[in-house]
Coordinates of C-alpha atoms in Angstrom, one line a residue:
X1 CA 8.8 -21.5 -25.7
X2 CA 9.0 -25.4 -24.5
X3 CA 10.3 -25.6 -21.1
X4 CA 10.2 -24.6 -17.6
X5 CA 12.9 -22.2 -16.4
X6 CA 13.5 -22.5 -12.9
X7 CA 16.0 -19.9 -10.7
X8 CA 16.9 -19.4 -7.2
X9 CA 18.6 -17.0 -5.3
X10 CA 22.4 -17.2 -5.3
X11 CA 22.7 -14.9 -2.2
X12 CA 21.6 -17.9 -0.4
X13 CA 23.0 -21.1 -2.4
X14 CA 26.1 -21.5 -4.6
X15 CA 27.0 -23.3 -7.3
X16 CA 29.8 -24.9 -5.9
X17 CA 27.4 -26.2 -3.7
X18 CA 25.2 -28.3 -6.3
X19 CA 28.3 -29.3 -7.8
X20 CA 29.3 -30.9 -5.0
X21 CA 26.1 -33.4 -5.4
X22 CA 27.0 -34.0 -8.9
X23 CA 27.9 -37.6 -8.2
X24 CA 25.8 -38.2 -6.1
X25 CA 23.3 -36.5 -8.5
X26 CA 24.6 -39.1 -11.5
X27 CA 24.4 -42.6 -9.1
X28 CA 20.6 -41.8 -8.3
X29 CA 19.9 -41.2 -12.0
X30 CA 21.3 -44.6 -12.5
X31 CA 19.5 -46.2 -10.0
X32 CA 16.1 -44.3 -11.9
X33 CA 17.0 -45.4 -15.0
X34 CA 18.3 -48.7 -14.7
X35 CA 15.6 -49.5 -12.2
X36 CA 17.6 -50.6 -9.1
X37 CA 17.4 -48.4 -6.5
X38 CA 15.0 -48.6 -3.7
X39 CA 10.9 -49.1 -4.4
X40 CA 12.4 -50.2 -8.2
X41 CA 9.2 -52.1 -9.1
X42 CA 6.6 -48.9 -8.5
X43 CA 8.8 -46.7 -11.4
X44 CA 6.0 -47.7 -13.9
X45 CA 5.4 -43.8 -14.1
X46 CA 8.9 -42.7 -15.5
X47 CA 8.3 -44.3 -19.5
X48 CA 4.5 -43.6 -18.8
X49 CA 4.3 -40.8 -21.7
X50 CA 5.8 -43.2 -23.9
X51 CA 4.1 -46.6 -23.1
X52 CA 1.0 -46.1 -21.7
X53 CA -1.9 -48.4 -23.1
X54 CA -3.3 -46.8 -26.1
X55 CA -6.2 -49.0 -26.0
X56 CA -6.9 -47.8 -22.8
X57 CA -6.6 -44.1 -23.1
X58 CA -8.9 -44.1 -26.4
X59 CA -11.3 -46.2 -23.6
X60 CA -10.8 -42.9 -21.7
X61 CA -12.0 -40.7 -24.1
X62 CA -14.8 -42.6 -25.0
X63 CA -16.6 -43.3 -21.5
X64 CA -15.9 -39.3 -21.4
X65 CA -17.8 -38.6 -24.2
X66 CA -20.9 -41.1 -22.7
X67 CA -20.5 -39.0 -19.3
X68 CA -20.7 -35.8 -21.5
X69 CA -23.9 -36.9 -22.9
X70 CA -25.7 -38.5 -20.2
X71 CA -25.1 -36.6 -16.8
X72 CA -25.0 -33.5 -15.4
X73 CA -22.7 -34.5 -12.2
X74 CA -19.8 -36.8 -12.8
X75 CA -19.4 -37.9 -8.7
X76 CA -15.2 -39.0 -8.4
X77 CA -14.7 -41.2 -5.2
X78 CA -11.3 -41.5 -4.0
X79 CA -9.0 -40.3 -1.5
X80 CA -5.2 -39.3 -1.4
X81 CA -4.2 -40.0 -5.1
X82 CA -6.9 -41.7 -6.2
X83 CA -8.5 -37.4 -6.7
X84 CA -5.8 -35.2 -5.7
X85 CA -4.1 -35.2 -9.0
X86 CA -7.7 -34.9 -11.5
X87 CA -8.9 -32.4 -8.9
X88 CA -5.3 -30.1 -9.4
X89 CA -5.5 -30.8 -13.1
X90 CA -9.4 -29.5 -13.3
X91 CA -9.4 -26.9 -11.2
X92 CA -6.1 -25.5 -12.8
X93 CA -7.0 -25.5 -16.1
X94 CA -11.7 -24.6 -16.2
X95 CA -12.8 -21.5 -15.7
X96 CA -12.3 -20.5 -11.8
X97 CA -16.4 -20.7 -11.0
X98 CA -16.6 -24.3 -13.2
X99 CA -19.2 -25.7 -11.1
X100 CA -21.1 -22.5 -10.6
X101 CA -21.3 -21.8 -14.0
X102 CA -24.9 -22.5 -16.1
X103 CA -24.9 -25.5 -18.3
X104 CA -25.1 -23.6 -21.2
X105 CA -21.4 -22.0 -20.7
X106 CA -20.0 -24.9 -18.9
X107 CA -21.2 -27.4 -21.9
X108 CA -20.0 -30.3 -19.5
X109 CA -21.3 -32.5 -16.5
X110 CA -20.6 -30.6 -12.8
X111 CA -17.3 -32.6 -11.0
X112 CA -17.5 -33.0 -7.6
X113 CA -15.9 -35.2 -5.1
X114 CA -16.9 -37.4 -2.3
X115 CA -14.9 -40.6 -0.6
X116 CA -12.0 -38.4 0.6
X117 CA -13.3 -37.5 4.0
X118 CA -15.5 -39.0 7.1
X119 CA -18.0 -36.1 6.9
X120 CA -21.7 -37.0 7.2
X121 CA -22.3 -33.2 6.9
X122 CA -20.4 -33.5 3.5
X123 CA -22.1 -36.7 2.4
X124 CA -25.7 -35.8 2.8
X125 CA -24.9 -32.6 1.3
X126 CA -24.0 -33.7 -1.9
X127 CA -26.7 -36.3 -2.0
X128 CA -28.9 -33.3 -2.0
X129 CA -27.4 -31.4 -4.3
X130 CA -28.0 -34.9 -6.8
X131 CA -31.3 -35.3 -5.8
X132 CA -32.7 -34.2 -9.4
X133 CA -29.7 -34.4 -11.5
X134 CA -28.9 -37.0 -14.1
X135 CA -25.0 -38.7 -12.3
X136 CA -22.5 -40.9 -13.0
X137 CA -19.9 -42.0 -10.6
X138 CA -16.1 -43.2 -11.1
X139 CA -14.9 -45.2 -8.0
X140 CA -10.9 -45.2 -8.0
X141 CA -9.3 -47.8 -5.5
X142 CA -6.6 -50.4 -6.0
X143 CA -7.5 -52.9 -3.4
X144 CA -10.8 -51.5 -2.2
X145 CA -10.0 -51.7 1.2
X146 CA -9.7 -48.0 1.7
X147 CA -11.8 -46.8 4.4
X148 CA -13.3 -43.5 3.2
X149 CA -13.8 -44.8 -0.5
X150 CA -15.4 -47.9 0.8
X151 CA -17.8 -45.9 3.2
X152 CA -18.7 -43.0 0.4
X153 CA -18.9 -46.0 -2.7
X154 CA -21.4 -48.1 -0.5
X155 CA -24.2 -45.3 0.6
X156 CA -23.1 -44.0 -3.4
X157 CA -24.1 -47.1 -5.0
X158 CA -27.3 -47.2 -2.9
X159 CA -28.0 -44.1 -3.7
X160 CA -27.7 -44.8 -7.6
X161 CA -29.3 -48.4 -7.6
X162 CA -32.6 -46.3 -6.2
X163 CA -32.7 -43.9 -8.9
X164 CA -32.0 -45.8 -11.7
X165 CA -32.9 -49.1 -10.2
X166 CA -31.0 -52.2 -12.3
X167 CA -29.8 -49.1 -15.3
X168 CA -27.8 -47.9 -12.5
X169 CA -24.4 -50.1 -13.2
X170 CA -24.0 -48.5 -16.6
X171 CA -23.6 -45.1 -15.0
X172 CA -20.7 -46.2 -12.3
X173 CA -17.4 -46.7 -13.5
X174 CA -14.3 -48.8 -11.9
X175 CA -11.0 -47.4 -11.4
X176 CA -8.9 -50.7 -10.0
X177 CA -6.8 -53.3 -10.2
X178 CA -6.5 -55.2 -13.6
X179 CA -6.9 -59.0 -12.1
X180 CA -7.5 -59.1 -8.1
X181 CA -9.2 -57.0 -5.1
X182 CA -12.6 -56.7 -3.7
X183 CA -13.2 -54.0 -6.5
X184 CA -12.4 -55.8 -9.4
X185 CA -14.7 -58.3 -8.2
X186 CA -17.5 -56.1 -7.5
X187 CA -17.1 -54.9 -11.1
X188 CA -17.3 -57.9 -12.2
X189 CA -20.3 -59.2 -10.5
X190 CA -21.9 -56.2 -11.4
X191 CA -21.0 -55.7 -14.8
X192 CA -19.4 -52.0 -14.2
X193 CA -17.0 -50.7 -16.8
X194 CA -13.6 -50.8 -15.2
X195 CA -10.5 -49.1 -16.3
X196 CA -7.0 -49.8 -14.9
X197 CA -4.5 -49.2 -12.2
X198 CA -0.9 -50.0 -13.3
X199 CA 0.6 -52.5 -11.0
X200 CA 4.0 -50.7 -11.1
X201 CA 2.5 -46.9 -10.8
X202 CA 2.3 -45.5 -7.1
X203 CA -1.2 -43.8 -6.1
X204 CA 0.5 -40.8 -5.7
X205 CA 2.3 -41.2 -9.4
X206 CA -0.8 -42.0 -10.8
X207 CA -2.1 -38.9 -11.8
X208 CA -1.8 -39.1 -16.0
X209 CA -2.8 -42.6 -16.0
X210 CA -6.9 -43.5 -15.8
X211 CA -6.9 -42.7 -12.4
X212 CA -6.9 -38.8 -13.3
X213 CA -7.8 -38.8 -17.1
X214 CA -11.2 -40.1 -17.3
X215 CA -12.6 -37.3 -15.0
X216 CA -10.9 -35.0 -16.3
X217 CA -11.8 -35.5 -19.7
X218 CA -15.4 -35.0 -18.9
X219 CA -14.0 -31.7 -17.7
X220 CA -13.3 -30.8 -21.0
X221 CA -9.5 -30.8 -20.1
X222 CA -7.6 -32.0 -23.2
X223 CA -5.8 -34.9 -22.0
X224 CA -3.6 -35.7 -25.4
X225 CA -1.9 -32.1 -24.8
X226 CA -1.7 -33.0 -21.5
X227 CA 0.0 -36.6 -22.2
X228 CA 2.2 -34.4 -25.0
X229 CA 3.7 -31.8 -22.1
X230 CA 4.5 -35.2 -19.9
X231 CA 6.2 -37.1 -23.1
X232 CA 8.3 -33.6 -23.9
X233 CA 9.2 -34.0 -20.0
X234 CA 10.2 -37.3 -20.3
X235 CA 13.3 -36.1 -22.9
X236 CA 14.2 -33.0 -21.3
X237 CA 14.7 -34.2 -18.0
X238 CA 16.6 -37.9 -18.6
X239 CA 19.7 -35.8 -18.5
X240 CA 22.5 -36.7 -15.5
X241 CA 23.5 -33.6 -15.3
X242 CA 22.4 -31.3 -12.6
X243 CA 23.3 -28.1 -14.2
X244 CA 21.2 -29.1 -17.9
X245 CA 18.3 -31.2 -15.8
X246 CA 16.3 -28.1 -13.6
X247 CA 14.3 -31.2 -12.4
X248 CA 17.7 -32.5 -10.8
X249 CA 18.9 -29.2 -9.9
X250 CA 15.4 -28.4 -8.0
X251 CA 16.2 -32.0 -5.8
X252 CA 19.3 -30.6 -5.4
X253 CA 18.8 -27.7 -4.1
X254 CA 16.3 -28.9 -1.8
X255 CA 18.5 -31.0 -0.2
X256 CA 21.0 -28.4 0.1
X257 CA 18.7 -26.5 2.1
X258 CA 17.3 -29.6 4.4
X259 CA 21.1 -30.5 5.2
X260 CA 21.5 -26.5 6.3
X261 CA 18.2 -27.3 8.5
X262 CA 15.6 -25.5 6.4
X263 CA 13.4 -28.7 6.6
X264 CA 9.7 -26.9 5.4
X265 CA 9.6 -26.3 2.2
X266 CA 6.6 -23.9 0.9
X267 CA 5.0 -24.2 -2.4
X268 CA 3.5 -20.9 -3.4
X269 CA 1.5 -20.0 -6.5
X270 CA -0.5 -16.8 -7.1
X271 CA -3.0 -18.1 -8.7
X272 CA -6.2 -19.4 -6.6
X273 CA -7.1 -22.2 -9.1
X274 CA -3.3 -23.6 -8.0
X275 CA -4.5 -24.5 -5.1
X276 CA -5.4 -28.5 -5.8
X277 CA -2.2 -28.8 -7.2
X278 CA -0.5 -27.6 -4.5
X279 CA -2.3 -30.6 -2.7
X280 CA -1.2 -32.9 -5.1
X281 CA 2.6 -31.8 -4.4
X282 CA 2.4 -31.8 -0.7
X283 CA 1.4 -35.9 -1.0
X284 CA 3.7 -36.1 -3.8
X285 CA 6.5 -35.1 -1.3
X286 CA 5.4 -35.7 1.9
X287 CA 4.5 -39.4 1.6
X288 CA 7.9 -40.2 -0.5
X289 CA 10.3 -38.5 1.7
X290 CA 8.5 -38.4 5.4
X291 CA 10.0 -41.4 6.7
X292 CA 13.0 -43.1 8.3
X293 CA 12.8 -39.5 10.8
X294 CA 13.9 -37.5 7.9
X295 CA 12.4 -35.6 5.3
X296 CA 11.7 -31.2 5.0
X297 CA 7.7 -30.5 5.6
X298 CA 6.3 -29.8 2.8
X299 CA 3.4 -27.0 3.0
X300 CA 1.4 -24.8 0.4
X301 CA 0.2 -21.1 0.3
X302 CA -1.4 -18.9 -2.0
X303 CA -0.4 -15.3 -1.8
X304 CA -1.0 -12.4 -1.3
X305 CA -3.8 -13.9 0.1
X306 CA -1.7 -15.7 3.0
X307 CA 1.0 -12.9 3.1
X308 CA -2.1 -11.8 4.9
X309 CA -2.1 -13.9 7.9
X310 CA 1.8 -16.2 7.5
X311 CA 3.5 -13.6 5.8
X312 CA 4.5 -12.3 9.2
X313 CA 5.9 -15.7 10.6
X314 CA 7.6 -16.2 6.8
X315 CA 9.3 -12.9 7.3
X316 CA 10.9 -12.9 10.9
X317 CA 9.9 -16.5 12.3
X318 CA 11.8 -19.6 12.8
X319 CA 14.1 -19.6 9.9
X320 CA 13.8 -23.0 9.0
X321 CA 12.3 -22.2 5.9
X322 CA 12.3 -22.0 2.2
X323 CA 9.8 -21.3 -0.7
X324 CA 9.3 -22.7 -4.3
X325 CA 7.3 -20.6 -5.9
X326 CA 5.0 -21.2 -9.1
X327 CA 5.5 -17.8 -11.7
X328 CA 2.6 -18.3 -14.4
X329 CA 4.2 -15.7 -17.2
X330 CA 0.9 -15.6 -19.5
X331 CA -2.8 -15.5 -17.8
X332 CA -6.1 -17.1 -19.0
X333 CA -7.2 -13.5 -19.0
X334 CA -6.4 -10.3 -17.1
X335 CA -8.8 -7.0 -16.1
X336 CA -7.9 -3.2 -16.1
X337 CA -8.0 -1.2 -12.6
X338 CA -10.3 1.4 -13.7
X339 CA -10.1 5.1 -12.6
X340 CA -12.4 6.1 -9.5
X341 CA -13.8 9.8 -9.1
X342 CA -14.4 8.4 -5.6
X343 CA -10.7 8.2 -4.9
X344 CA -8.9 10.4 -2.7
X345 CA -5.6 10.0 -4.5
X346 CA -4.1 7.5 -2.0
X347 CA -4.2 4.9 -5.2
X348 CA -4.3 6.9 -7.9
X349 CA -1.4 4.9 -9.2
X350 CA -2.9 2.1 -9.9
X351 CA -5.0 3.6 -12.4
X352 CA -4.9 1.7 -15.7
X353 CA -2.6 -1.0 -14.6
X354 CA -3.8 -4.6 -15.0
X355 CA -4.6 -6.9 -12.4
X356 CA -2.0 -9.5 -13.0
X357 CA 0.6 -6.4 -13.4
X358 CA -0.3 -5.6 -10.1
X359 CA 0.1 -9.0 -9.0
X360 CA 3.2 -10.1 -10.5
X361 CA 4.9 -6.7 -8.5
X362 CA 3.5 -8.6 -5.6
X363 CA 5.6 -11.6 -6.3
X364 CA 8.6 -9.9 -7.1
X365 CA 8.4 -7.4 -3.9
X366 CA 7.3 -10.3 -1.9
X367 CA 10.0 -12.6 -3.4
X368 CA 13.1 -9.4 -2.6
X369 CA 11.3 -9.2 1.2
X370 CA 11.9 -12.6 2.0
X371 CA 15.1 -13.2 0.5
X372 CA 16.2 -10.1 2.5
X373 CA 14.4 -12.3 5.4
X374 CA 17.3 -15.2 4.9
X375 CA 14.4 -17.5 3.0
X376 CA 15.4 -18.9 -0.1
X377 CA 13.6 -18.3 -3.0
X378 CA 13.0 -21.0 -6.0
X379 CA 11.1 -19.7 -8.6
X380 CA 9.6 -22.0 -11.1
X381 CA 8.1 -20.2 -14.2
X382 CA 6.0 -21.5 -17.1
X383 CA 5.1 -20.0 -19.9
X384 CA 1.0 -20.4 -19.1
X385 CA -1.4 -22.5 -17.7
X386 CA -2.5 -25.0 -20.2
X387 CA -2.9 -28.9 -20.4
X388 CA 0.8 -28.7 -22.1
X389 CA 3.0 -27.1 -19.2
X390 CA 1.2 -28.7 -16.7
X391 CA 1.7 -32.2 -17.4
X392 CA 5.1 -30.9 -17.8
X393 CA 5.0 -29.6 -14.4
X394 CA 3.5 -32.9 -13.0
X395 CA 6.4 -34.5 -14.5
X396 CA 8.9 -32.1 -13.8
X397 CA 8.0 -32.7 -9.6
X398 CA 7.4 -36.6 -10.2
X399 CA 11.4 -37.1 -11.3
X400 CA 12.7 -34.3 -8.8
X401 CA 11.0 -36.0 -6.1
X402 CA 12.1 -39.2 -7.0
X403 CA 15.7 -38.0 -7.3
X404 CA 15.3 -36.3 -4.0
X405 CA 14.6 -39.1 -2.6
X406 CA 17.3 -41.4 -3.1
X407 CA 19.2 -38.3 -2.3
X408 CA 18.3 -38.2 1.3
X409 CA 18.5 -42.1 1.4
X410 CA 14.7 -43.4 1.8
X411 CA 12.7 -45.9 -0.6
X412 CA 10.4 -42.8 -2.3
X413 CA 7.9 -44.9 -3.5
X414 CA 6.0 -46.5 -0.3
X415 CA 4.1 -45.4 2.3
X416 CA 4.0 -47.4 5.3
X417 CA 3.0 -44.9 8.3
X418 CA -0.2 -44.4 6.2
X419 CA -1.9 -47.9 7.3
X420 CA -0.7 -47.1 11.4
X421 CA -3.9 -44.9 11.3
X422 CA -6.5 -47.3 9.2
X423 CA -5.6 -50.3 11.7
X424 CA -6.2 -48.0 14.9
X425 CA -9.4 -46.8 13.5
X426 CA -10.7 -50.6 12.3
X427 CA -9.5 -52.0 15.5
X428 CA -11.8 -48.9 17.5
X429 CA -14.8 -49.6 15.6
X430 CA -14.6 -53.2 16.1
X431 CA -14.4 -52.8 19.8
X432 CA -17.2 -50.5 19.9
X433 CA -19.5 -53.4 18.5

């Protein structure tokens, strides 16, 4: 099985109703594919699977394998989608605990993050857990202007040039711009290895290009599968039509929904490791359609974990609402619920039923709740959780959120409110001097 099936309940949407977007559906497609539309030169990431630099990628896997050999803690510094999209692809795909487990079973360097917050707590934290550890470090920023990075990179780079005094630059690694920037130029001058941010590939598009596969190939996530899923995604979804594309028919039916007022859209998996990818979606959409006052909220649970404190609001709040959800058919591995002597009966039924049994009857009973609660369900399924459906799946959001998009009428691919906060907080610090 090679493809994602998606579904949604037709209680609550009717065909008629995506047909009735089918031109529209067709003229953004054109505007994708012929490149005219708005934010036209950042669509680098649509041919990606197909075109990206082979030289590069076999550049990837070979600083990986150096990283592999010579550190216990690869340290990833970036912010937004600069980590967001490695960090989702990581932590969906290693064991649950991948940090926590002993070298021995984990066979590869400890990934952690820093440069994505303005916590000292955070910072001086991690420094201590490096203390006696062999690291290497992967700065990723375009320009280098980027607050947090900048901030993290500098006491970073101290840190590193006092451990391994002038050895130091052949353990940090430059994620930038191919030409220009204060990065690049600091690479230069120092003599770090750099890899390279397309010109014409968004931060938040960014994810299968060097920006996300170096780290994750010292994860031991196998980033030629992973390319693969992205390139099969490429075909499959290059289709105009709405009814044979589910990429097209998911931005359709979310702007269905916003143009009925559900404007907060929920992304819900059941699996815990999902969680980073949720993050990676919620940037995905929220900086390419927040803008222009329009766009639908996007937000992320896990359940049943958060049936457990929103599930009440979901089911008789505002009803403004509508979920995708994430159905993972085929788990890593699954458990038996053993019998207990201790038991007074009250569960005797779940005796010898699996754990993901029990928790796939908590997606469908949870799912048939709140339809019955007027919010629409979208249910996404893919076969399992491996490199091969999930650059699938990052493909499969990239084109529906581009389509979506043009669909509600704003540029996708920019990101101006970002900077309104950067140039408040530069101009606050300067005063203070």
């Amino acid at each position: 099985m090679r493809k994602i099936d998606l579904s949604y309940s037709d209680d609550l949407l009717k065909d008629h109703e995506i047909i009735a977007l089918k031109e529209q559906v067709i003229l953004a497609h054109n505007q994708i594919h012929n490149k005219t539309g708005l934010g036209n030169e950042l669509l680098g990431w649509l041919d990606y699977p197909n075109t990206y630099n082979k030289e590069e990628f076999n550049k990837v896997k070979k600083i990986a394998k150096k990283i592999k050999n010579d550190s216990d803690i690869l340290v990833v510094i970036g912010i937004g989608g600069s980590y967001l999209g490695a960090r989702a692809v990581i932590e969906a795909i290693n064991h649950t605990f991948y940090n926590l487990l002993p070298k021995s079973k984990r066979k590869y360097p400890q990934i952690l993050f820093a440069g994505n917050n303005l916590s000292s707590n955070y910072m001086n934290d991690l420094i201590e857990i490096m203390e006696d550890k062999d690291i290497s470090i992967n700065v990723i920023s375009k320009s280098g202007t980027t607050m947090e990075t900048t901030i993290a990179f500098r006491i970073l780079k101290k840190f590193m040039e006092r451990k391994y005094g002038k050895e130091a630059y052949k353990r940090i690694y430059v994620t930038t711009d191919k030409e220009k920037g204060l990065m690049k130029t600091l690479a230069d001058k120092k003599g770090y290895e750099t890899f390279v941010i397309p010109d014409d590939i968004g931060g938040r598009f960014s994810v299968l290009t060097s920006v996300g596969l170096l780290s994750m190939a010292v994860s031991g996530v196998n980033i030629d599968e992973l390319i693969n899923g992205a390139k099969d995604a490429l075909e499959e979804y290059s289709n105009q039509n709405v009814f044979e594309n589910n990429s097209y028919k998911y931005a359709a039916i979310r702007n269905i929904f916003y143009r009925k007022g559900k404007d907060l859209e929920i992304l819900v998996n059941y699996e815990p490791s999902l969680q980073f990818f949720s993050e990676w979606w919620k940037q995905l959409f929220a900086e390419s359609e927040g803008k222009d006052g329009k766009g639908i909220m996007p937000l992320s649970l896990t359940y049943s974990t958060d049936l457990h404190s929103l599930g009440q609001y979901i089911q008789d709040g505002k009803r403004n609402l509508f979920e995708t959800i994430i159905n993972i058919e085929k788990v890593r591995s699954d458990i038996r619920i053993c019998e207990d002597e201790d038991d007074d009966k009250e569960f005797e039924f779940l005796n010898g039923k699996s754990v993901d049994y029990v928790n796939k009857k908590a997606f469908e009973g949870t799912k048939m709740a709140h339809i019955k609660g007027n919010v629409p369900n979208v249910v996404i399924t893919i076969p399992e959780l491996n490199e091969y459906y999930l650059g699938k799946l990052i493909y499969f959001f990239q084109k529906s959120c581009a389509l979506s998009g043009y669909l509600l009428g704003v540029n996708p691919f920019d990101q101006p409110g970002v900077e309104e906060y950067k140039r408040n907080m530069i101009r606050l610090i300067k005063s203070a001097q």
